[in-house]
PDB file of C-alpha atoms and ligand atoms in Angstrom:
ATOM      1  CA  MET A  26      -0.827 -19.476  -3.300  1.00  0.00           C
ATOM      2  CA  THR A  27       2.634 -17.790  -0.640  1.00  0.00           C
ATOM      3  CA  ARG A  28       1.865 -17.513   2.956  1.00  0.00           C
ATOM      4  CA  PHE A  29       0.857 -13.950   2.483  1.00  0.00           C
ATOM      5  CA  ASP A  30      -2.102 -14.570  -0.132  1.00  0.00           C
ATOM      6  CA  ILE A  31      -3.690 -17.396   2.036  1.00  0.00           C
ATOM      7  CA  GLU A  32      -4.238 -14.293   5.608  1.00  0.00           C
ATOM      8  CA  ARG A  33      -4.601 -11.498   2.850  1.00  0.00           C
ATOM      9  CA  GLN A  34      -7.544 -13.403   1.678  1.00  0.00           C
ATOM     10  CA  GLU A  35      -8.779 -14.016   5.600  1.00  0.00           C
ATOM     11  CA  LEU A  36      -9.027 -11.091   6.025  1.00  0.00           C
ATOM     12  CA  VAL A  37     -10.946 -10.401   3.572  1.00  0.00           C
ATOM     13  CA  GLU A  38     -13.522 -12.989   4.791  1.00  0.00           C
ATOM     14  CA  LEU A  39     -13.229 -10.619   8.528  1.00  0.00           C
ATOM     15  CA  LEU A  40     -13.855  -8.136   6.873  1.00  0.00           C
ATOM     16  CA  ARG A  41     -17.524  -9.114   5.228  1.00  0.00           C
ATOM     17  CA  THR A  42     -17.960 -10.609   8.713  1.00  0.00           C
ATOM     18  CA  ARG A  43     -17.480  -7.686   9.860  1.00  0.00           C
ATOM     19  CA  GLY A  44     -20.007  -5.875   7.947  1.00  0.00           C
ATOM     20  CA  ILE A  45     -18.168  -4.846   4.782  1.00  0.00           C
ATOM     21  CA  SER A  46     -20.274  -5.985   1.721  1.00  0.00           C
ATOM     22  CA  ASP A  47     -18.606  -3.469  -1.286  1.00  0.00           C
ATOM     23  CA  GLU A  48     -17.280  -6.259  -3.243  1.00  0.00           C
ATOM     24  CA  ASN A  49     -15.788  -3.558  -4.832  1.00  0.00           C
ATOM     25  CA  VAL A  50     -13.723  -2.547  -1.422  1.00  0.00           C
ATOM     26  CA  LEU A  51     -13.475  -6.271  -0.663  1.00  0.00           C
ATOM     27  CA  GLY A  52     -11.995  -7.343  -4.302  1.00  0.00           C
ATOM     28  CA  ALA A  53      -9.264  -4.448  -3.815  1.00  0.00           C
ATOM     29  CA  ILE A  54      -7.869  -5.428  -0.373  1.00  0.00           C
ATOM     30  CA  GLY A  55      -7.535  -8.657  -1.156  1.00  0.00           C
ATOM     31  CA  LYS A  56      -5.809  -7.363  -4.206  1.00  0.00           C
ATOM     32  CA  ILE A  57      -3.157  -4.665  -2.445  1.00  0.00           C
ATOM     33  CA  GLU A  58      -0.231  -6.888  -0.112  1.00  0.00           C
ATOM     34  CA  ARG A  59      -0.666  -4.524   2.371  1.00  0.00           C
ATOM     35  CA  HIS A  60       2.837  -7.072   3.374  1.00  0.00           C
ATOM     36  CA  LYS A  61       4.175  -4.463   0.784  1.00  0.00           C
ATOM     37  CA  PHE A  62       3.440  -1.306   2.858  1.00  0.00           C
ATOM     38  CA  VAL A  63       4.419  -1.735   6.686  1.00  0.00           C
ATOM     39  CA  GLY A  64       8.173  -2.214   7.008  1.00  0.00           C
ATOM     40  CA  PRO A  65      10.547  -5.883   7.933  1.00  0.00           C
ATOM     41  CA  LEU A  66       8.753  -5.552  11.542  1.00  0.00           C
ATOM     42  CA  PHE A  67       5.941  -5.690  10.935  1.00  0.00           C
ATOM     43  CA  VAL A  68       5.679  -8.435   7.881  1.00  0.00           C
ATOM     44  CA  ALA A  69       4.246 -11.100  10.168  1.00  0.00           C
ATOM     45  CA  LYS A  70       1.692  -9.564  11.317  1.00  0.00           C
ATOM     46  CA  ALA A  71       0.672  -6.946   7.801  1.00  0.00           C
ATOM     47  CA  TYR A  72      -2.808  -9.743   7.254  1.00  0.00           C
ATOM     48  CA  GLU A  73      -4.189  -9.016  11.247  1.00  0.00           C
ATOM     49  CA  ASP A  74      -7.392  -5.892  11.118  1.00  0.00           C
ATOM     50  CA  THR A  75      -5.125  -3.789  13.870  1.00  0.00           C
ATOM     51  CA  ALA A  76      -3.223  -0.574  12.851  1.00  0.00           C
ATOM     52  CA  LEU A  77       0.700  -1.259  13.029  1.00  0.00           C
ATOM     53  CA  PRO A  78       4.011   0.925  12.903  1.00  0.00           C
ATOM     54  CA  ILE A  79       5.164   3.310   9.957  1.00  0.00           C
ATOM     55  CA  GLY A  80       7.698   4.937  11.223  1.00  0.00           C
ATOM     56  CA  PHE A  81       7.051   9.891  11.886  1.00  0.00           C
ATOM     57  CA  ASP A  82       5.502   8.311  15.155  1.00  0.00           C
ATOM     58  CA  GLN A  83       2.656   7.514  12.624  1.00  0.00           C
ATOM     59  CA  THR A  84       0.715   4.424  11.709  1.00  0.00           C
ATOM     60  CA  ILE A  85      -1.142   2.347   8.611  1.00  0.00           C
ATOM     61  CA  SER A  86      -4.793   2.052   9.694  1.00  0.00           C
ATOM     62  CA  GLN A  87      -6.436  -0.741  10.369  1.00  0.00           C
ATOM     63  CA  PRO A  88      -7.712  -2.708   7.434  1.00  0.00           C
ATOM     64  CA  TYR A  89     -11.505  -2.909   8.653  1.00  0.00           C
ATOM     65  CA  THR A  90     -10.658   1.215   8.785  1.00  0.00           C
ATOM     66  CA  VAL A  91      -9.535   1.343   5.258  1.00  0.00           C
ATOM     67  CA  ALA A  92     -12.618  -0.854   3.969  1.00  0.00           C
ATOM     68  CA  PHE A  93     -15.372   1.105   5.944  1.00  0.00           C
ATOM     69  CA  MET A  94     -13.715   4.436   4.907  1.00  0.00           C
ATOM     70  CA  SER A  95     -13.693   3.374   1.242  1.00  0.00           C
ATOM     71  CA  GLN A  96     -17.304   1.635   1.236  1.00  0.00           C
ATOM     72  CA  ALA A  97     -18.038   5.180   3.126  1.00  0.00           C
ATOM     73  CA  LEU A  98     -16.934   7.331  -0.141  1.00  0.00           C
ATOM     74  CA  CYS A  99     -19.622   5.018  -2.045  1.00  0.00           C
ATOM     75  CA  VAL A 100     -17.342   5.386  -5.815  1.00  0.00           C
ATOM     76  CA  LYS A 101     -17.164   4.871  -9.271  1.00  0.00           C
ATOM     77  CA  ARG A 102     -14.938   3.888 -10.852  1.00  0.00           C
ATOM     78  CA  GLY A 103     -12.630   6.908 -12.334  1.00  0.00           C
ATOM     79  CA  ASP A 104     -13.796   8.676  -9.261  1.00  0.00           C
ATOM     80  CA  LYS A 105     -11.292  11.466  -8.802  1.00  0.00           C
ATOM     81  CA  ILE A 106     -10.901  11.130  -5.112  1.00  0.00           C
ATOM     82  CA  LEU A 107      -8.412  13.779  -2.440  1.00  0.00           C
ATOM     83  CA  GLU A 108      -6.771  11.348   0.435  1.00  0.00           C
ATOM     84  CA  ILE A 109      -5.257  13.786   3.314  1.00  0.00           C
ATOM     85  CA  GLY A 110      -2.627  11.252   5.179  1.00  0.00           C
ATOM     86  CA  THR A 111      -0.370   9.551   2.782  1.00  0.00           C
ATOM     87  CA  GLY A 112       1.881   7.393   5.039  1.00  0.00           C
ATOM     88  CA  SER A 113       2.254   4.074   3.788  1.00  0.00           C
ATOM     89  CA  GLY A 114      -0.090   4.496   0.491  1.00  0.00           C
ATOM     90  CA  TYR A 115      -2.148   2.197   1.522  1.00  0.00           C
ATOM     91  CA  GLN A 116      -4.870   3.637   1.772  1.00  0.00           C
ATOM     92  CA  ALA A 117      -4.342   5.321  -1.990  1.00  0.00           C
ATOM     93  CA  ALA A 118      -2.991   1.658  -3.303  1.00  0.00           C
ATOM     94  CA  VAL A 119      -6.849   0.432  -1.542  1.00  0.00           C
ATOM     95  CA  LEU A 120      -8.393   2.958  -3.974  1.00  0.00           C
ATOM     96  CA  ALA A 121      -6.750   2.457  -7.064  1.00  0.00           C
ATOM     97  CA  ALA A 122      -7.746  -0.964  -6.698  1.00  0.00           C
ATOM     98  CA  MET A 123     -11.139   0.541  -6.414  1.00  0.00           C
ATOM     99  CA  GLY A 124     -10.799   1.864  -9.964  1.00  0.00           C
ATOM    100  CA  CYS A 125     -10.245   5.630  -8.408  1.00  0.00           C
ATOM    101  CA  ARG A 126      -7.978   8.454  -9.445  1.00  0.00           C
ATOM    102  CA  VAL A 127      -5.767   9.195  -6.902  1.00  0.00           C
ATOM    103  CA  TYR A 128      -4.529  12.580  -5.038  1.00  0.00           C
ATOM    104  CA  THR A 129      -2.893  12.029  -1.747  1.00  0.00           C
ATOM    105  CA  VAL A 130      -1.170  14.402   0.606  1.00  0.00           C
ATOM    106  CA  GLU A 131       1.224  13.611   3.249  1.00  0.00           C
ATOM    107  CA  ARG A 132       2.672  16.531   5.335  1.00  0.00           C
ATOM    108  CA  HIS A 133       5.586  13.617   5.946  1.00  0.00           C
ATOM    109  CA  LEU A 134       8.618  14.130   3.208  1.00  0.00           C
ATOM    110  CA  GLY A 135      10.282  10.911   4.677  1.00  0.00           C
ATOM    111  CA  LEU A 136       6.889   8.896   4.177  1.00  0.00           C
ATOM    112  CA  LEU A 137       5.358  10.044   0.803  1.00  0.00           C
ATOM    113  CA  ASP A 138       9.116   9.518  -0.297  1.00  0.00           C
ATOM    114  CA  THR A 139       8.825   5.910   0.414  1.00  0.00           C
ATOM    115  CA  ALA A 140       4.700   6.305  -0.352  1.00  0.00           C
ATOM    116  CA  ARG A 141       5.394   7.586  -3.531  1.00  0.00           C
ATOM    117  CA  LYS A 142       8.408   4.671  -4.521  1.00  0.00           C
ATOM    118  CA  MET A 143       5.729   1.857  -3.958  1.00  0.00           C
ATOM    119  CA  PHE A 144       2.639   4.567  -6.025  1.00  0.00           C
ATOM    120  CA  ASP A 145       5.595   3.638  -8.448  1.00  0.00           C
ATOM    121  CA  GLN A 146       6.686  -0.078  -8.200  1.00  0.00           C
ATOM    122  CA  LEU A 147       2.935  -1.661  -8.187  1.00  0.00           C
ATOM    123  CA  HIS A 148       1.829   0.757 -11.609  1.00  0.00           C
ATOM    124  CA  LEU A 149      -1.114   2.762  -8.958  1.00  0.00           C
ATOM    125  CA  ASN A 150      -2.859   5.819 -10.716  1.00  0.00           C
ATOM    126  CA  VAL A 151      -1.880   7.628  -7.603  1.00  0.00           C
ATOM    127  CA  LEU A 152      -0.344  11.706  -8.044  1.00  0.00           C
ATOM    128  CA  ALA A 153       1.572  12.481  -4.712  1.00  0.00           C
ATOM    129  CA  LYS A 154       2.001  16.058  -2.821  1.00  0.00           C
ATOM    130  CA  ALA A 155       4.364  16.988  -0.143  1.00  0.00           C
ATOM    131  CA  GLY A 156       1.986  19.768   2.161  1.00  0.00           C
ATOM    132  CA  ASP A 157      -0.333  20.515   4.822  1.00  0.00           C
ATOM    133  CA  GLY A 158      -4.007  18.354   3.875  1.00  0.00           C
ATOM    134  CA  THR A 159      -5.869  20.572   5.529  1.00  0.00           C
ATOM    135  CA  LEU A 160      -5.182  23.087   2.448  1.00  0.00           C
ATOM    136  CA  GLY A 161      -6.919  19.925   0.204  1.00  0.00           C
ATOM    137  CA  TRP A 162      -5.395  20.239  -2.962  1.00  0.00           C
ATOM    138  CA  ILE A 163      -7.272  23.474  -4.957  1.00  0.00           C
ATOM    139  CA  ASP A 164      -5.418  22.400  -8.776  1.00  0.00           C
ATOM    140  CA  TYR A 165      -7.071  19.156  -9.047  1.00  0.00           C
ATOM    141  CA  ALA A 166     -10.901  20.145  -7.438  1.00  0.00           C
ATOM    142  CA  PRO A 167     -13.333  19.172  -7.369  1.00  0.00           C
ATOM    143  CA  TYR A 168     -13.182  15.882  -6.117  1.00  0.00           C
ATOM    144  CA  ASP A 169     -15.957  12.971  -6.261  1.00  0.00           C
ATOM    145  CA  GLY A 170     -14.603  11.566  -2.695  1.00  0.00           C
ATOM    146  CA  ILE A 171     -11.747  13.336  -0.378  1.00  0.00           C
ATOM    147  CA  ILE A 172     -10.085  11.213   2.722  1.00  0.00           C
ATOM    148  CA  VAL A 173      -8.443  11.667   5.698  1.00  0.00           C
ATOM    149  CA  THR A 174      -6.623   9.482   7.522  1.00  0.00           C
ATOM    150  CA  ALA A 175      -5.798  11.243  10.458  1.00  0.00           C
ATOM    151  CA  GLY A 176      -8.553  12.400  13.077  1.00  0.00           C
ATOM    152  CA  SER A 177      -9.343  16.497  13.141  1.00  0.00           C
ATOM    153  CA  PRO A 178     -11.398  18.833  15.767  1.00  0.00           C
ATOM    154  CA  THR A 179     -13.799  20.160  13.570  1.00  0.00           C
ATOM    155  CA  ILE A 180     -14.617  19.940   9.096  1.00  0.00           C
ATOM    156  CA  PRO A 181     -11.736  21.629   6.834  1.00  0.00           C
ATOM    157  CA  GLU A 182     -13.229  24.620   5.525  1.00  0.00           C
ATOM    158  CA  PRO A 183     -10.844  24.059   2.288  1.00  0.00           C
ATOM    159  CA  LEU A 184     -11.626  20.706   1.718  1.00  0.00           C
ATOM    160  CA  LYS A 185     -15.743  21.460   2.098  1.00  0.00           C
ATOM    161  CA  ALA A 186     -14.890  23.990  -0.953  1.00  0.00           C
ATOM    162  CA  GLN A 187     -12.863  21.464  -2.503  1.00  0.00           C
ATOM    163  CA  MET A 188     -15.917  18.907  -3.258  1.00  0.00           C
ATOM    164  CA  ALA A 189     -17.684  18.004  -5.869  1.00  0.00           C
ATOM    165  CA  GLU A 190     -21.750  17.601  -7.238  1.00  0.00           C
ATOM    166  CA  GLY A 191     -22.543  14.536  -4.772  1.00  0.00           C
ATOM    167  CA  GLY A 192     -19.666  14.449  -3.696  1.00  0.00           C
ATOM    168  CA  ARG A 193     -18.399  13.412  -0.087  1.00  0.00           C
ATOM    169  CA  LEU A 194     -16.572  13.745   2.601  1.00  0.00           C
ATOM    170  CA  VAL A 195     -15.707  11.302   4.806  1.00  0.00           C
ATOM    171  CA  ILE A 196     -13.342  12.527   8.059  1.00  0.00           C
ATOM    172  CA  PRO A 197     -12.794  11.116  11.623  1.00  0.00           C
ATOM    173  CA  VAL A 198     -13.870  14.577  13.761  1.00  0.00           C
ATOM    174  CA  GLY A 199     -12.916  14.861  17.648  1.00  0.00           C
ATOM    175  CA  ASP A 200     -10.943  15.495  20.596  1.00  0.00           C
ATOM    176  CA  LYS A 201      -7.560  12.997  20.491  1.00  0.00           C
ATOM    177  CA  GLN A 202      -8.663  10.443  21.696  1.00  0.00           C
ATOM    178  CA  GLU A 203     -11.291   9.550  20.619  1.00  0.00           C
ATOM    179  CA  GLN A 204     -13.217  10.082  17.244  1.00  0.00           C
ATOM    180  CA  THR A 205     -16.331   9.988  15.053  1.00  0.00           C
ATOM    181  CA  ILE A 206     -16.204   9.412  11.416  1.00  0.00           C
ATOM    182  CA  MET A 207     -18.816  12.128   9.608  1.00  0.00           C
ATOM    183  CA  ILE A 208     -19.153  11.314   5.730  1.00  0.00           C
ATOM    184  CA  LEU A 209     -20.663  14.296   4.327  1.00  0.00           C
ATOM    185  CA  THR A 210     -22.182  14.627   0.804  1.00  0.00           C
ATOM    186  CA  ARG A 211     -22.927  17.393  -0.967  1.00  0.00           C
ATOM    187  CA  THR A 212     -25.833  17.718  -3.080  1.00  0.00           C
ATOM    188  CA  GLY A 213     -28.405  21.372  -4.481  1.00  0.00           C
ATOM    189  CA  GLY A 214     -25.384  23.845  -2.250  1.00  0.00           C
ATOM    190  CA  GLU A 215     -26.036  22.430   0.450  1.00  0.00           C
ATOM    191  CA  TYR A 216     -23.894  19.459   2.984  1.00  0.00           C
ATOM    192  CA  ILE A 217     -25.660  15.828   4.297  1.00  0.00           C
ATOM    193  CA  LEU A 218     -24.348  14.602   7.103  1.00  0.00           C
ATOM    194  CA  GLN A 219     -23.807  11.119   9.009  1.00  0.00           C
ATOM    195  CA  LYS A 220     -21.794   9.885  12.168  1.00  0.00           C
ATOM    196  CA  GLU A 221     -20.264   6.445  12.561  1.00  0.00           C
ATOM    197  CA  THR A 222     -18.873   6.326  16.522  1.00  0.00           C
ATOM    198  CA  GLY A 223     -15.979   4.414  17.959  1.00  0.00           C
ATOM    199  CA  PHE A 224     -12.979   5.240  15.959  1.00  0.00           C
ATOM    200  CA  LYS A 225      -8.454   5.659  16.723  1.00  0.00           C
ATOM    201  CA  PHE A 226      -7.052   7.694  15.126  1.00  0.00           C
ATOM    202  CA  VAL A 227      -3.263  10.080  15.010  1.00  0.00           C
ATOM    203  CA  PRO A 228      -4.481  13.584  15.267  1.00  0.00           C
ATOM    204  CA  LEU A 229      -4.468  15.917  11.647  1.00  0.00           C
ATOM    205  CA  ILE A 230      -1.687  18.650  12.285  1.00  0.00           C
ATOM    206  CA  GLY A 231      -2.006  21.863  10.494  1.00  0.00           C
ATOM    207  CA  LYS A 232      -3.830  25.577   9.218  1.00  0.00           C
ATOM    208  CA  ASN A 233      -7.018  24.342   9.930  1.00  0.00           C
ATOM    209  CA  ALA A 234      -7.094  20.937  12.513  1.00  0.00           C
ATOM    210  CA  TRP A 235      -4.321  20.679  15.755  1.00  0.00           C
TER     211      TRP A 235
HETATM  212  N1  LIG B 323      -3.613   6.389   4.818  1.00  0.00           N
HETATM  213  C1  LIG B 323      -2.418   6.611   5.578  1.00  0.00           C
HETATM  214  C2  LIG B 323      -2.006   4.568   4.947  1.00  0.00           C
HETATM  215  O1  LIG B 323      -2.359   3.968   4.256  1.00  0.00           O
HETATM  216  O2  LIG B 323      -1.014   4.196   5.513  1.00  0.00           O
HETATM  217  C3  LIG B 323      -3.139   6.205   6.944  1.00  0.00           C
HETATM  218  C4  LIG B 323      -2.056   7.503   7.830  1.00  0.00           C
HETATM  219  S1  LIG B 323      -1.689   7.721   9.917  1.00  0.00           S
HETATM  220  C5  LIG B 323      -3.549   7.368  10.234  1.00  0.00           C
HETATM  221  C6  LIG B 323      -2.546   9.601   9.250  1.00  0.00           C
HETATM  222  C7  LIG B 323      -1.496  10.169   7.806  1.00  0.00           C
HETATM  223  O3  LIG B 323      -1.824  11.893   8.242  1.00  0.00           O
HETATM  224  C8  LIG B 323       0.037  10.129   8.723  1.00  0.00           C
HETATM  225  O4  LIG B 323       0.830   9.779   7.686  1.00  0.00           O
HETATM  226  C9  LIG B 323       0.092  12.231   8.997  1.00  0.00           C
HETATM  227  O5  LIG B 323       1.723  12.119   8.426  1.00  0.00           O
HETATM  228  C10 LIG B 323      -0.760  12.281   8.063  1.00  0.00           C
HETATM  229  N2  LIG B 323      -1.516  13.934   7.925  1.00  0.00           N
HETATM  230  C11 LIG B 323      -1.403  14.043   9.580  1.00  0.00           C
HETATM  231  N3  LIG B 323      -1.467  16.047   9.448  1.00  0.00           N
HETATM  232  C12 LIG B 323      -1.335  16.122   8.118  1.00  0.00           C
HETATM  233  C13 LIG B 323      -1.816  17.064   7.379  1.00  0.00           C
HETATM  234  N4  LIG B 323      -2.406  18.395   7.883  1.00  0.00           N
HETATM  235  N5  LIG B 323      -1.846  16.918   5.804  1.00  0.00           N
HETATM  236  C14 LIG B 323      -1.573  16.500   5.395  1.00  0.00           C
HETATM  237  N6  LIG B 323      -1.400  14.695   5.658  1.00  0.00           N
HETATM  238  C15 LIG B 323      -1.383  14.819   7.344  1.00  0.00           C
END
């Protein structure tokens, strides 16, 4: 067992005490090596429950936020998930380790390139493309789950339209200082909304956001 393996298990236990109870989420966080998704300067902090810089003024999300949003998606193995905001690729890797087929969109080519190399290296079931994620990814719609990892002023309409019946959309919505995580469920052509307060994300930048 390496130092990283021990720190990763400690992180899983911390997330458990913070209220994460989905064993599929905890198992994926225990498996995916977060230290491979950050640059050399931040490797020593990789298993702290904190967001870390990944370049281009962006961050890899705090592990608690990744776990909370992954749990909120209520995924089943084999679900098709769209992620907006690939960043380091860590959130997509966690979802892939949970047994999902993941489609992810990132606007920064430099981040996308590094994340793609990691998906290949780890043989993860993730397809990534460059673009404005506020438009979704129509080619593979509808999705059982959609997760947005940057804060938006509103819920982009194309993302709602690309949800499958029974599907869930998890998205931070608010101003640029603080956001509420909105969990939208599509049932019988209607959308049911649930809110969780007190999160902070980098802004979602695009046609249907900032
Ligand atoms: N999921 C990421 C991870 O695990 O590292 C977290 C990424 S960071 C908190 C949010 C990301 O959203 C940034 O990489 C940013 O470039 C991206 N982003 C912002 N607006 C976007 C848009 N319209 N389309 C796609 N990506 C966007």
